[in-house]
Amino acid sequence: PIDLGDLAQQRDRAAAVMLFLSGMRAGAFSTLPISAVDLSSRTVKQWPSLGVKTKNGKSATTYLLEIPELLQVVEQWDAVVRSQLPADAMWYAPIISQWGEQTLSPEPPGRNRSIAVTKRIRKLLTKAGVPYKSSHKFRHGHAVYALQHAKTMADYQAVSTNLMHE
């Protein structure tokens, strides 16, 4: 459980879930604008033209795993960022804390944003009493879960495509 009054905890929980559901790399995730996330179609536009920093500058539209309990966490955070920030702001928005108040910032991420994501996930997992797993382990978990649920060769190909593999 997290403190729902704490924006940072809400954001970090949503980040961990989004990393698992999407299979994204931390670098791409940390530069993902709100406009790149379409939860109604369960898609994420990992497009460098939108400012997403992908490995080797690849561009792809990837799909979220259909796990209702986890999608609910992502949907809750998505509603928060969309209600407070413009579409070109980051989905994993910086948080400004001042005098005990937290607000989301529309500012672009810093150069080390993916490192910050990793540190915040470590803090979240420690608070939950769960052994630390790197953001890449969430990507690996996405692949394992998807492959375990694949039924056809097309399903296997879709997993590979979703991970932006050749």
Coordinates of C-alpha atoms in Angstrom, one line a residue:
P1 CA 0.0 0.0 0.0
I2 CA 1.1 3.5 -0.7
D3 CA 0.1 6.9 0.8
L4 CA -2.5 8.1 -1.8
G5 CA -1.8 11.7 -0.6
D6 CA 1.8 11.4 -1.8
L7 CA 2.2 12.2 -5.5
A8 CA 5.7 10.7 -5.6
Q9 CA 4.5 7.3 -4.3
Q10 CA 1.6 7.3 -6.7
R11 CA 3.9 8.2 -9.6
D12 CA 6.5 5.6 -8.7
R13 CA 4.0 2.8 -8.2
A14 CA 2.5 3.7 -11.7
A15 CA 6.1 3.7 -13.1
A16 CA 6.9 0.2 -11.9
V17 CA 3.5 -1.1 -13.2
M18 CA 4.0 0.7 -16.6
L19 CA 7.5 -0.7 -17.0
F20 CA 6.1 -4.2 -16.5
L21 CA 3.0 -3.8 -18.6
S22 CA 4.8 -2.1 -21.5
G23 CA 8.2 -3.8 -21.4
M24 CA 9.8 -0.4 -22.1
R25 CA 13.4 0.4 -21.3
A26 CA 13.9 3.0 -18.5
G27 CA 15.4 5.5 -20.9
A28 CA 12.4 5.5 -23.2
F29 CA 10.0 5.5 -20.3
S30 CA 11.6 8.4 -18.6
T31 CA 11.2 10.5 -21.7
L32 CA 7.6 9.5 -22.5
P33 CA 5.3 12.4 -23.0
I34 CA 1.6 12.1 -21.9
S35 CA 0.5 12.3 -25.6
A36 CA 2.4 9.0 -26.3
V37 CA 0.2 7.0 -23.9
D38 CA -3.3 5.9 -25.2
L39 CA -4.8 3.7 -22.5
S40 CA -8.1 3.2 -24.4
S41 CA -6.2 1.3 -27.1
R42 CA -3.6 0.0 -24.6
T43 CA -0.8 1.5 -26.8
V44 CA 2.4 3.4 -26.1
K45 CA 4.0 5.4 -28.9
Q46 CA 7.7 4.9 -28.5
W47 CA 8.4 7.4 -31.2
P48 CA 11.6 9.5 -31.2
S49 CA 9.6 12.2 -33.1
L50 CA 7.6 12.7 -29.9
G51 CA 10.9 13.0 -27.9
V52 CA 11.0 9.4 -26.6
K53 CA 14.6 8.3 -26.4
T54 CA 14.7 4.7 -27.6
K55 CA 17.6 2.4 -28.1
N56 CA 19.2 3.1 -31.5
G57 CA 16.4 5.6 -32.3
K58 CA 13.9 2.9 -33.2
S59 CA 10.3 3.9 -33.5
A60 CA 7.4 1.6 -32.5
T61 CA 3.9 1.5 -31.1
T62 CA 3.9 -1.0 -28.4
Y63 CA 1.0 -2.6 -26.5
L64 CA 0.3 -3.0 -22.8
L65 CA -0.4 -6.4 -21.2
E66 CA -4.0 -6.9 -20.4
I67 CA -3.8 -7.3 -16.6
P68 CA -6.8 -5.4 -15.2
E69 CA -5.5 -4.9 -11.6
L70 CA -2.3 -3.4 -13.0
L71 CA -4.0 -1.4 -15.7
Q72 CA -6.1 0.2 -13.0
V73 CA -2.9 1.6 -11.3
V74 CA -1.7 3.0 -14.6
E75 CA -5.1 4.5 -15.4
Q76 CA -5.3 6.3 -12.0
W77 CA -1.9 7.9 -12.5
D78 CA -2.8 8.8 -16.1
A79 CA -5.9 10.6 -14.9
V80 CA -3.8 12.6 -12.5
V81 CA -1.1 13.7 -15.0
R82 CA -3.7 14.5 -17.7
S83 CA -5.7 16.6 -15.4
Q84 CA -2.7 18.7 -14.3
L85 CA -0.3 18.9 -17.2
P86 CA -0.2 19.6 -20.9
A87 CA 0.1 16.7 -23.4
D88 CA 3.7 17.3 -24.1
A89 CA 4.7 17.0 -20.4
M90 CA 6.3 13.8 -19.2
W91 CA 4.0 10.9 -18.1
Y92 CA 6.6 10.3 -15.3
A93 CA 6.4 13.9 -14.4
P94 CA 8.9 15.7 -12.1
I95 CA 7.4 16.5 -8.7
I96 CA 8.1 19.8 -6.9
S97 CA 7.8 19.6 -3.1
Q98 CA 7.5 22.9 -1.3
W99 CA 6.3 23.6 2.3
G100 CA 4.8 20.1 2.5
E101 CA 2.9 20.5 -0.8
Q102 CA 3.6 18.4 -3.9
T103 CA 2.9 19.6 -7.4
L104 CA 3.6 18.1 -10.8
S105 CA 6.0 20.0 -13.0
P106 CA 5.6 20.4 -16.8
E107 CA 9.4 20.8 -17.1
P108 CA 11.3 18.3 -19.3
P109 CA 13.3 15.6 -17.6
G110 CA 16.9 16.0 -16.8
R111 CA 19.7 14.1 -18.5
N112 CA 19.8 11.5 -15.7
R113 CA 16.1 10.9 -15.6
S114 CA 16.3 7.1 -16.2
I115 CA 18.7 6.9 -13.2
A116 CA 16.1 8.8 -11.1
V117 CA 13.4 6.3 -12.1
T118 CA 15.6 3.4 -11.0
K119 CA 16.4 5.1 -7.6
R120 CA 12.7 5.8 -7.0
I121 CA 11.7 2.3 -7.9
R122 CA 14.3 1.0 -5.4
K123 CA 12.8 3.3 -2.7
L124 CA 9.3 2.1 -3.5
L125 CA 10.2 -1.6 -3.4
T126 CA 12.1 -1.1 -0.1
K127 CA 9.1 0.6 1.4
A128 CA 7.0 -2.4 0.3
G129 CA 9.4 -4.9 1.7
V130 CA 10.0 -6.4 -1.7
P131 CA 13.5 -7.3 -2.9
Y132 CA 14.9 -4.7 -5.4
K133 CA 14.5 -5.4 -9.1
S134 CA 16.0 -3.2 -11.7
S135 CA 13.9 -1.6 -14.3
H136 CA 15.3 -4.0 -16.8
K137 CA 13.9 -6.9 -14.7
F138 CA 10.5 -5.4 -15.2
R139 CA 11.2 -5.6 -18.9
H140 CA 12.3 -9.2 -18.6
G141 CA 9.2 -9.9 -16.5
H142 CA 7.0 -8.5 -19.3
A143 CA 8.7 -10.8 -21.8
V144 CA 8.3 -13.9 -19.6
Y145 CA 4.7 -13.2 -18.8
A146 CA 3.8 -12.5 -22.4
L147 CA 5.6 -15.6 -23.7
Q148 CA 4.0 -17.8 -21.1
H149 CA 0.6 -16.6 -22.3
A150 CA 1.4 -16.8 -26.0
K151 CA -0.5 -19.5 -27.9
T152 CA 0.6 -19.1 -31.5
M153 CA 3.7 -18.2 -33.4
A154 CA 2.1 -14.8 -34.2
D155 CA 1.8 -14.3 -30.4
Y156 CA 5.5 -15.0 -30.0
Q157 CA 6.3 -12.6 -32.9
A158 CA 4.1 -9.9 -31.2
V159 CA 6.2 -10.2 -28.0
S160 CA 9.4 -9.7 -29.9
T161 CA 7.9 -6.7 -31.8
N162 CA 6.6 -5.2 -28.6
L163 CA 10.1 -5.4 -27.1
M164 CA 11.3 -3.6 -30.2
H165 CA 13.6 -6.5 -31.1
E166 CA 14.6 -7.2 -34.7

